[in-house]
mmCIF file of C-alpha atoms in Angstrom:
data_model
loop_
_atom_site.group_PDB
_atom_site.id
_atom_site.type_symbol
_atom_site.label_atom_id
_atom_site.label_comp_id
_atom_site.label_asym_id
_atom_site.label_seq_id
_atom_site.Cartn_x
_atom_site.Cartn_y
_atom_site.Cartn_z
ATOM 1 C CA MET A 1 107.137 116.938 63.520
ATOM 2 C CA LYS A 2 104.522 117.533 60.850
ATOM 3 C CA ARG A 3 105.613 121.145 60.628
ATOM 4 C CA LEU A 4 109.238 120.097 60.339
ATOM 5 C CA PHE A 5 108.415 117.812 57.456
ATOM 6 C CA GLY A 6 106.553 120.709 55.901
ATOM 7 C CA ILE A 7 109.507 123.051 55.938
ATOM 8 C CA LEU A 8 111.889 120.357 54.790
ATOM 9 C CA ALA A 9 109.508 119.667 51.921
ATOM 10 C CA LEU A 10 109.490 123.369 51.200
ATOM 11 C CA ALA A 11 113.273 123.348 51.030
ATOM 12 C CA MET A 12 113.126 120.410 48.606
ATOM 13 C CA CYS A 13 110.570 122.203 46.453
ATOM 14 C CA LEU A 14 112.994 125.092 46.294
ATOM 15 C CA GLY A 15 115.796 122.662 45.496
ATOM 16 C CA PRO A 16 117.409 124.779 42.792
ATOM 17 C CA LEU A 17 117.864 127.489 45.414
ATOM 18 C CA ALA A 18 119.758 125.255 47.807
ATOM 19 C CA GLY A 19 123.527 125.205 47.993
ATOM 20 C CA CYS A 20 126.666 126.743 49.490
ATOM 21 C CA GLY A 21 129.279 129.247 48.475
ATOM 22 C CA GLY A 22 130.494 132.771 49.217
ATOM 23 C CA GLY A 23 128.476 135.919 48.762
ATOM 24 C CA SER A 24 127.949 139.553 49.662
ATOM 25 C CA ALA A 25 125.083 142.009 49.930
ATOM 26 C CA PRO A 26 124.252 144.170 46.919
ATOM 27 C CA GLU A 27 124.791 147.909 47.065
ATOM 28 C CA SER A 28 121.115 148.614 46.471
ATOM 29 C CA ALA A 29 117.849 146.777 46.267
ATOM 30 C CA GLY A 30 115.975 146.438 43.040
ATOM 31 C CA ALA A 31 119.035 146.894 40.773
ATOM 32 C CA ASP A 32 117.719 143.923 38.793
ATOM 33 C CA THR A 33 113.953 144.309 38.582
ATOM 34 C CA LYS A 34 113.574 140.675 37.494
ATOM 35 C CA LYS A 35 114.799 139.412 40.856
ATOM 36 C CA PRO A 36 113.133 140.021 44.212
ATOM 37 C CA ALA A 37 115.201 141.855 46.834
ATOM 38 C CA VAL A 38 115.207 140.221 50.268
ATOM 39 C CA ALA A 39 116.450 142.025 53.389
ATOM 40 C CA LEU A 40 117.715 139.933 56.293
ATOM 41 C CA ILE A 41 117.696 141.948 59.536
ATOM 42 C CA MET A 42 119.305 140.246 62.514
ATOM 43 C CA LYS A 43 120.276 141.029 66.077
ATOM 44 C CA SER A 44 123.881 141.602 67.210
ATOM 45 C CA LEU A 45 126.519 140.348 64.779
ATOM 46 C CA ALA A 46 128.902 140.396 67.757
ATOM 47 C CA ASN A 47 127.036 137.246 68.777
ATOM 48 C CA GLU A 48 128.524 134.350 66.806
ATOM 49 C CA PHE A 49 125.060 132.834 66.380
ATOM 50 C CA PHE A 50 123.903 135.704 64.172
ATOM 51 C CA LYS A 51 127.185 135.885 62.277
ATOM 52 C CA THR A 52 126.676 132.197 61.409
ATOM 53 C CA MET A 53 123.127 133.031 60.367
ATOM 54 C CA GLU A 54 124.398 135.799 58.083
ATOM 55 C CA ASP A 55 127.068 133.537 56.581
ATOM 56 C CA GLY A 56 124.459 130.877 55.811
ATOM 57 C CA ALA A 57 122.188 133.384 54.080
ATOM 58 C CA LYS A 58 125.013 134.851 51.992
ATOM 59 C CA ALA A 59 126.168 131.387 50.944
ATOM 60 C CA HIS A 60 122.629 130.505 49.880
ATOM 61 C CA GLN A 61 122.257 133.683 47.808
ATOM 62 C CA ALA A 62 125.670 133.216 46.195
ATOM 63 C CA ALA A 63 124.690 129.706 45.143
ATOM 64 C CA ASN A 64 121.429 131.046 43.681
ATOM 65 C CA PRO A 65 122.412 134.399 42.152
ATOM 66 C CA ASP A 66 119.504 134.482 39.719
ATOM 67 C CA ALA A 67 116.830 133.835 42.339
ATOM 68 C CA TYR A 68 117.071 136.965 44.470
ATOM 69 C CA THR A 69 119.310 139.725 45.792
ATOM 70 C CA LEU A 70 120.178 139.838 49.493
ATOM 71 C CA ILE A 71 120.798 142.707 51.891
ATOM 72 C CA ALA A 72 122.026 141.498 55.306
ATOM 73 C CA GLU A 73 122.128 143.844 58.295
ATOM 74 C CA GLY A 74 122.606 143.525 62.057
ATOM 75 C CA ILE A 75 122.675 145.775 65.119
ATOM 76 C CA PRO A 76 125.577 146.696 67.440
ATOM 77 C CA ASN A 77 124.191 144.958 70.503
ATOM 78 C CA GLU A 78 121.284 142.759 71.511
ATOM 79 C CA LEU A 79 119.303 145.619 73.086
ATOM 80 C CA ASP A 80 119.478 148.182 70.272
ATOM 81 C CA VAL A 81 115.811 147.956 69.321
ATOM 82 C CA ASN A 82 115.729 151.482 67.891
ATOM 83 C CA ARG A 83 118.456 150.600 65.397
ATOM 84 C CA GLN A 84 116.472 147.584 64.247
ATOM 85 C CA VAL A 85 113.428 149.810 63.690
ATOM 86 C CA GLN A 86 115.630 152.145 61.641
ATOM 87 C CA LEU A 87 116.905 149.213 59.565
ATOM 88 C CA VAL A 88 113.359 148.121 58.720
ATOM 89 C CA GLU A 89 112.527 151.702 57.738
ATOM 90 C CA GLN A 90 115.634 151.822 55.534
ATOM 91 C CA MET A 91 114.572 148.625 53.776
ATOM 92 C CA MET A 92 111.113 150.139 53.227
ATOM 93 C CA ALA A 93 112.759 153.193 51.650
ATOM 94 C CA ARG A 94 114.808 150.897 49.394
ATOM 95 C CA LYS A 95 111.561 149.174 48.377
ATOM 96 C CA VAL A 96 112.708 145.620 49.036
ATOM 97 C CA ASP A 97 110.233 142.866 48.257
ATOM 98 C CA ALA A 98 110.607 140.940 51.519
ATOM 99 C CA ILE A 99 112.057 141.408 55.000
ATOM 100 C CA VAL A 100 113.219 138.394 57.041
ATOM 101 C CA LEU A 101 113.495 139.644 60.607
ATOM 102 C CA ALA A 102 115.036 138.289 63.829
ATOM 103 C CA PRO A 103 113.533 140.896 66.178
ATOM 104 C CA ALA A 104 115.431 142.114 69.236
ATOM 105 C CA ASP A 105 112.104 142.658 70.971
ATOM 106 C CA SER A 106 108.874 140.729 70.471
ATOM 107 C CA LYS A 107 106.596 143.763 70.794
ATOM 108 C CA ALA A 108 108.547 146.863 69.812
ATOM 109 C CA LEU A 109 109.119 145.782 66.190
ATOM 110 C CA VAL A 110 105.471 145.030 65.391
ATOM 111 C CA ALA A 111 104.482 148.599 64.492
ATOM 112 C CA VAL A 112 107.239 149.062 61.927
ATOM 113 C CA CYS A 113 106.502 145.616 60.484
ATOM 114 C CA LYS A 114 102.898 146.756 60.076
ATOM 115 C CA ARG A 115 104.073 149.782 58.099
ATOM 116 C CA ALA A 116 106.203 147.510 55.915
ATOM 117 C CA GLN A 117 103.278 145.195 55.226
ATOM 118 C CA ASP A 118 101.059 148.176 54.414
ATOM 119 C CA GLN A 119 103.685 149.117 51.820
ATOM 120 C CA GLY A 120 103.265 145.679 50.243
ATOM 121 C CA ILE A 121 106.448 144.123 51.637
ATOM 122 C CA ILE A 122 106.379 140.454 52.680
ATOM 123 C CA VAL A 123 107.547 140.080 56.316
ATOM 124 C CA VAL A 124 108.797 136.753 57.690
ATOM 125 C CA ASN A 125 109.741 136.415 61.365
ATOM 126 C CA ILE A 126 112.655 134.162 62.394
ATOM 127 C CA ASP A 127 114.544 133.329 65.615
ATOM 128 C CA ASN A 128 112.510 135.346 68.149
ATOM 129 C CA LYS A 129 108.743 135.237 67.700
ATOM 130 C CA LEU A 130 106.746 138.459 67.520
ATOM 131 C CA ASP A 131 104.127 138.810 70.247
ATOM 132 C CA ALA A 132 100.861 137.155 69.174
ATOM 133 C CA ALA A 133 98.632 139.549 71.129
ATOM 134 C CA VAL A 134 100.280 142.658 69.668
ATOM 135 C CA LEU A 135 100.040 141.184 66.155
ATOM 136 C CA ALA A 136 96.356 140.483 66.740
ATOM 137 C CA ASP A 137 95.798 144.060 67.961
ATOM 138 C CA GLN A 138 97.337 145.285 64.716
ATOM 139 C CA GLY A 139 95.283 142.823 62.646
ATOM 140 C CA MET A 140 98.472 141.298 61.295
ATOM 141 C CA ALA A 141 99.563 137.804 60.267
ATOM 142 C CA VAL A 142 103.355 137.328 60.207
ATOM 143 C CA PRO A 143 104.654 133.769 59.752
ATOM 144 C CA PHE A 144 107.224 132.590 62.276
ATOM 145 C CA VAL A 145 109.904 130.263 60.921
ATOM 146 C CA GLY A 146 111.949 128.862 63.788
ATOM 147 C CA PRO A 147 112.353 126.231 66.491
ATOM 148 C CA ASP A 148 110.284 125.435 69.574
ATOM 149 C CA ASN A 149 112.564 127.149 72.078
ATOM 150 C CA ARG A 150 110.726 125.764 75.101
ATOM 151 C CA ALA A 151 111.121 122.191 73.861
ATOM 152 C CA GLY A 152 114.795 122.789 73.072
ATOM 153 C CA ALA A 153 115.506 124.209 76.522
ATOM 154 C CA LYS A 154 113.693 121.295 78.147
ATOM 155 C CA LYS A 155 115.904 118.848 76.252
ATOM 156 C CA VAL A 156 118.983 120.581 77.667
ATOM 157 C CA GLY A 157 117.454 120.763 81.153
ATOM 158 C CA ASP A 158 116.443 117.098 81.126
ATOM 159 C CA TYR A 159 119.995 116.077 80.259
ATOM 160 C CA LEU A 160 121.358 118.234 83.082
ATOM 161 C CA ALA A 161 118.802 116.937 85.581
ATOM 162 C CA ALA A 162 119.912 113.348 84.972
ATOM 163 C CA GLN A 163 123.298 114.324 86.423
ATOM 164 C CA LEU A 164 121.946 116.084 89.545
ATOM 165 C CA GLN A 165 120.174 114.922 92.684
ATOM 166 C CA PRO A 166 116.559 115.931 93.468
ATOM 167 C CA GLY A 167 116.559 119.047 95.616
ATOM 168 C CA ASP A 168 119.866 120.370 94.255
ATOM 169 C CA PRO A 169 119.905 124.199 94.070
ATOM 170 C CA VAL A 170 120.165 125.551 90.511
ATOM 171 C CA ALA A 171 120.085 129.009 88.890
ATOM 172 C CA ILE A 172 118.818 130.301 85.544
ATOM 173 C CA VAL A 173 120.485 133.083 83.539
ATOM 174 C CA GLU A 174 117.816 134.540 81.260
ATOM 175 C CA GLY A 175 117.934 136.493 77.999
ATOM 176 C CA VAL A 176 116.083 139.770 77.428
ATOM 177 C CA PRO A 177 112.869 139.378 79.480
ATOM 178 C CA SER A 178 110.648 140.925 76.785
ATOM 179 C CA ALA A 179 111.904 138.545 74.078
ATOM 180 C CA TYR A 180 109.620 135.616 73.294
ATOM 181 C CA ASN A 181 112.480 133.148 72.819
ATOM 182 C CA ALA A 182 113.981 134.203 76.175
ATOM 183 C CA ILE A 183 110.655 133.566 77.879
ATOM 184 C CA GLN A 184 110.236 130.189 76.194
ATOM 185 C CA ARG A 185 113.751 129.018 77.065
ATOM 186 C CA LYS A 186 113.263 129.997 80.706
ATOM 187 C CA LEU A 187 109.998 128.049 80.737
ATOM 188 C CA GLY A 188 111.708 125.029 79.176
ATOM 189 C CA PHE A 189 114.460 125.081 81.794
ATOM 190 C CA GLU A 190 111.820 125.394 84.530
ATOM 191 C CA ASP A 191 109.839 122.489 83.049
ATOM 192 C CA ALA A 192 112.874 120.217 83.270
ATOM 193 C CA MET A 193 114.022 121.344 86.717
ATOM 194 C CA ASN A 194 110.565 121.162 88.267
ATOM 195 C CA ALA A 195 109.874 117.740 86.766
ATOM 196 C CA ALA A 196 113.132 116.428 88.242
ATOM 197 C CA GLY A 197 112.536 118.007 91.658
ATOM 198 C CA MET A 198 115.368 120.545 91.551
ATOM 199 C CA SER A 199 115.255 123.788 93.542
ATOM 200 C CA ILE A 200 115.440 126.900 91.332
ATOM 201 C CA VAL A 201 116.870 129.376 93.847
ATOM 202 C CA THR A 202 117.319 132.353 91.505
ATOM 203 C CA SER A 203 116.592 133.393 87.915
ATOM 204 C CA GLN A 204 118.082 136.624 86.549
ATOM 205 C CA SER A 205 118.539 138.289 83.167
ATOM 206 C CA ALA A 206 121.936 138.976 81.615
ATOM 207 C CA GLY A 207 120.402 140.395 78.416
ATOM 208 C CA TRP A 208 121.990 137.740 76.168
ATOM 209 C CA GLU A 209 125.430 139.338 76.852
ATOM 210 C CA GLN A 210 128.606 137.476 77.908
ATOM 211 C CA ALA A 211 130.057 140.284 80.055
ATOM 212 C CA LYS A 212 126.773 140.844 81.865
ATOM 213 C CA ALA A 213 126.446 137.106 82.527
ATOM 214 C CA ASN A 214 129.909 137.128 84.113
ATOM 215 C CA GLU A 215 128.706 139.832 86.532
ATOM 216 C CA VAL A 216 125.390 138.118 87.251
ATOM 217 C CA VAL A 217 126.939 134.709 87.892
ATOM 218 C CA THR A 218 129.728 136.151 90.057
ATOM 219 C CA ALA A 219 127.008 137.573 92.306
ATOM 220 C CA MET A 220 125.022 134.326 92.193
ATOM 221 C CA ILE A 221 127.859 132.088 93.352
ATOM 222 C CA THR A 222 128.751 134.581 96.074
ATOM 223 C CA SER A 223 125.232 134.616 97.500
ATOM 224 C CA ARG A 224 124.584 130.909 96.821
ATOM 225 C CA PRO A 225 127.893 129.024 97.173
ATOM 226 C CA ASP A 226 125.904 125.761 97.242
ATOM 227 C CA LEU A 227 124.735 126.081 93.610
ATOM 228 C CA LYS A 228 125.046 122.818 91.664
ATOM 229 C CA ALA A 229 124.145 124.061 88.183
ATOM 230 C CA ILE A 230 123.539 127.169 86.066
ATOM 231 C CA LEU A 231 121.216 127.068 83.035
ATOM 232 C CA CYS A 232 122.008 129.822 80.514
ATOM 233 C CA ALA A 233 119.555 130.843 77.789
ATOM 234 C CA ASN A 234 122.312 131.258 75.199
ATOM 235 C CA ASP A 235 125.930 130.200 74.762
ATOM 236 C CA SER A 236 127.340 133.718 75.028
ATOM 237 C CA MET A 237 125.966 133.927 78.564
ATOM 238 C CA ALA A 238 127.235 130.405 79.275
ATOM 239 C CA GLN A 239 130.700 131.654 78.307
ATOM 240 C CA GLY A 240 130.317 134.468 80.840
ATOM 241 C CA ALA A 241 129.125 132.031 83.500
ATOM 242 C CA ILE A 242 132.097 129.734 82.914
ATOM 243 C CA SER A 243 134.497 132.688 83.127
ATOM 244 C CA ALA A 244 132.971 133.664 86.480
ATOM 245 C CA LEU A 245 133.254 130.097 87.789
ATOM 246 C CA ARG A 246 136.831 129.821 86.536
ATOM 247 C CA ALA A 247 137.772 133.066 88.300
ATOM 248 C CA ALA A 248 136.172 131.835 91.529
ATOM 249 C CA GLY A 249 137.939 128.482 91.358
ATOM 250 C CA LYS A 250 134.606 126.681 91.066
ATOM 251 C CA LEU A 251 134.798 125.439 87.482
ATOM 252 C CA GLY A 252 133.895 121.756 87.548
ATOM 253 C CA GLN A 253 131.985 122.090 90.805
ATOM 254 C CA VAL A 254 129.002 123.810 89.147
ATOM 255 C CA LYS A 255 127.567 122.356 85.944
ATOM 256 C CA VAL A 256 126.730 124.819 83.143
ATOM 257 C CA VAL A 257 124.443 124.405 80.130
ATOM 258 C CA GLY A 258 123.711 126.804 77.270
ATOM 259 C CA PHE A 259 121.718 127.195 74.045
ATOM 260 C CA ASP A 260 122.759 127.798 70.384
ATOM 261 C CA ASN A 261 125.773 125.505 69.772
ATOM 262 C CA ILE A 262 128.149 128.261 68.618
ATOM 263 C CA SER A 263 131.754 127.232 67.925
ATOM 264 C CA ALA A 264 132.957 128.654 71.263
ATOM 265 C CA ALA A 265 130.439 126.397 73.000
ATOM 266 C CA ARG A 266 131.730 123.356 71.141
ATOM 267 C CA ALA A 267 135.229 124.129 72.414
ATOM 268 C CA LEU A 268 133.890 124.388 75.966
ATOM 269 C CA LEU A 269 132.042 121.085 75.519
ATOM 270 C CA ALA A 270 135.262 119.413 74.441
ATOM 271 C CA GLU A 271 137.044 120.901 77.448
ATOM 272 C CA GLY A 272 134.294 119.687 79.792
ATOM 273 C CA ALA A 273 133.493 123.180 81.046
ATOM 274 C CA LEU A 274 130.064 123.106 79.352
ATOM 275 C CA LEU A 275 127.782 120.121 79.864
ATOM 276 C CA ALA A 276 125.292 120.605 77.023
ATOM 277 C CA THR A 277 123.707 123.077 74.616
ATOM 278 C CA ALA A 278 120.949 123.149 71.986
ATOM 279 C CA ASP A 279 121.579 123.418 68.256
ATOM 280 C CA GLN A 280 118.923 125.381 66.378
ATOM 281 C CA HIS A 281 121.033 125.302 63.203
ATOM 282 C CA ALA A 282 121.857 128.998 62.816
ATOM 283 C CA GLY A 283 123.299 128.566 59.327
ATOM 284 C CA ASP A 284 119.981 127.185 58.059
ATOM 285 C CA LEU A 285 117.554 129.319 60.031
ATOM 286 C CA ALA A 286 117.749 132.451 57.885
ATOM 287 C CA VAL A 287 117.715 130.312 54.732
ATOM 288 C CA PHE A 288 114.445 128.714 55.794
ATOM 289 C CA GLY A 289 113.002 132.193 56.332
ATOM 290 C CA ILE A 290 114.288 133.472 52.982
ATOM 291 C CA GLU A 291 112.927 130.455 51.120
ATOM 292 C CA TYR A 292 109.547 130.900 52.743
ATOM 293 C CA ALA A 293 109.528 134.595 51.813
ATOM 294 C CA LEU A 294 110.322 133.691 48.192
ATOM 295 C CA GLU A 295 107.540 131.112 48.209
ATOM 296 C CA MET A 296 105.114 133.753 49.489
ATOM 297 C CA LEU A 297 106.277 136.187 46.812
ATOM 298 C CA ARG A 298 105.507 133.581 44.189
ATOM 299 C CA GLY A 299 102.034 133.241 45.670
ATOM 300 C CA GLY A 300 102.596 129.623 46.632
ATOM 301 C CA ALA A 301 102.384 130.017 50.397
ATOM 302 C CA GLN A 302 100.067 131.766 52.811
ATOM 303 C CA PRO A 303 101.317 133.136 56.152
ATOM 304 C CA ALA A 304 101.695 130.167 58.506
ATOM 305 C CA ASP A 305 104.217 129.272 61.185
ATOM 306 C CA GLN A 306 106.899 126.752 60.200
ATOM 307 C CA GLU A 307 108.747 124.805 62.906
ATOM 308 C CA THR A 308 112.448 124.082 62.375
ATOM 309 C CA PRO A 309 114.704 121.562 64.173
ATOM 310 C CA VAL A 310 116.363 122.055 67.571
ATOM 311 C CA ASP A 311 118.676 119.302 68.828
ATOM 312 C CA LEU A 312 120.492 118.471 72.059
ATOM 313 C CA VAL A 313 124.306 118.648 71.856
ATOM 314 C CA THR A 314 126.376 117.199 74.715
ATOM 315 C CA ALA A 315 129.972 116.677 75.650
ATOM 316 C CA ALA A 316 129.373 112.919 75.641
ATOM 317 C CA PRO A 317 130.105 111.105 72.345
#
């Protein structure tokens, strides 16, 4: 909570930067040498979560046009790590002042971030935390601005567990196994299920993707027709799980939870197809990272992790 207060205080200190509106990325960095250029590099913009993140960042920049210029980029799919590396290299070539990065992989992006730092570029990590051991091997300090994914997943799992019976068989649909946030969400789900005495009969990755989750869950409910619940590490995969259950005529018999609170998830909550999800406030997450990068550029902040909110969202009023 102390960290949360810290980042909220940071946002207040940067009050003149806060606001909403429309906006777009500039054609090139450094066009106005008086303003720092900040690059926001996200994962797949096909995922509504990251599109919301981009919209929040653009609105913030448009409301604060004199504070900084913004370049926002994403990748075609969640697994395109090489494209993310290329995007960081492009931002280095454009000589941006700061890069705010939601890495597709916790380890594979560290080397290019090291090259960016060596070039004098501020790097701030959001959404998915870079691997601490790899950072240490490189002698790097990169601040992580984001939620406690394990705690958020446990909140969702605890809510689900209250509606099951001890011993009920449940399944987990994981994100990309090498991603720190995927690992933490799986651990949070396991914390809740184990504490409540549930039986986790299978845990498989669907790589954050809706279509893959449909395939994975179709196989799960075929091999384990007694499943009582499926815990999905993001809402896109929960959508895929619900589609698989609907096709099998089992929607309503198997409870589904997700993570992210995208608009599609809210519709499924209202319908009763989704029991709960976690809101990590996508529209604010990139803004927190950008504001911290600007604070570092001003010399007012040293690299330190900043925890942001993650809240349980349920179908119940």
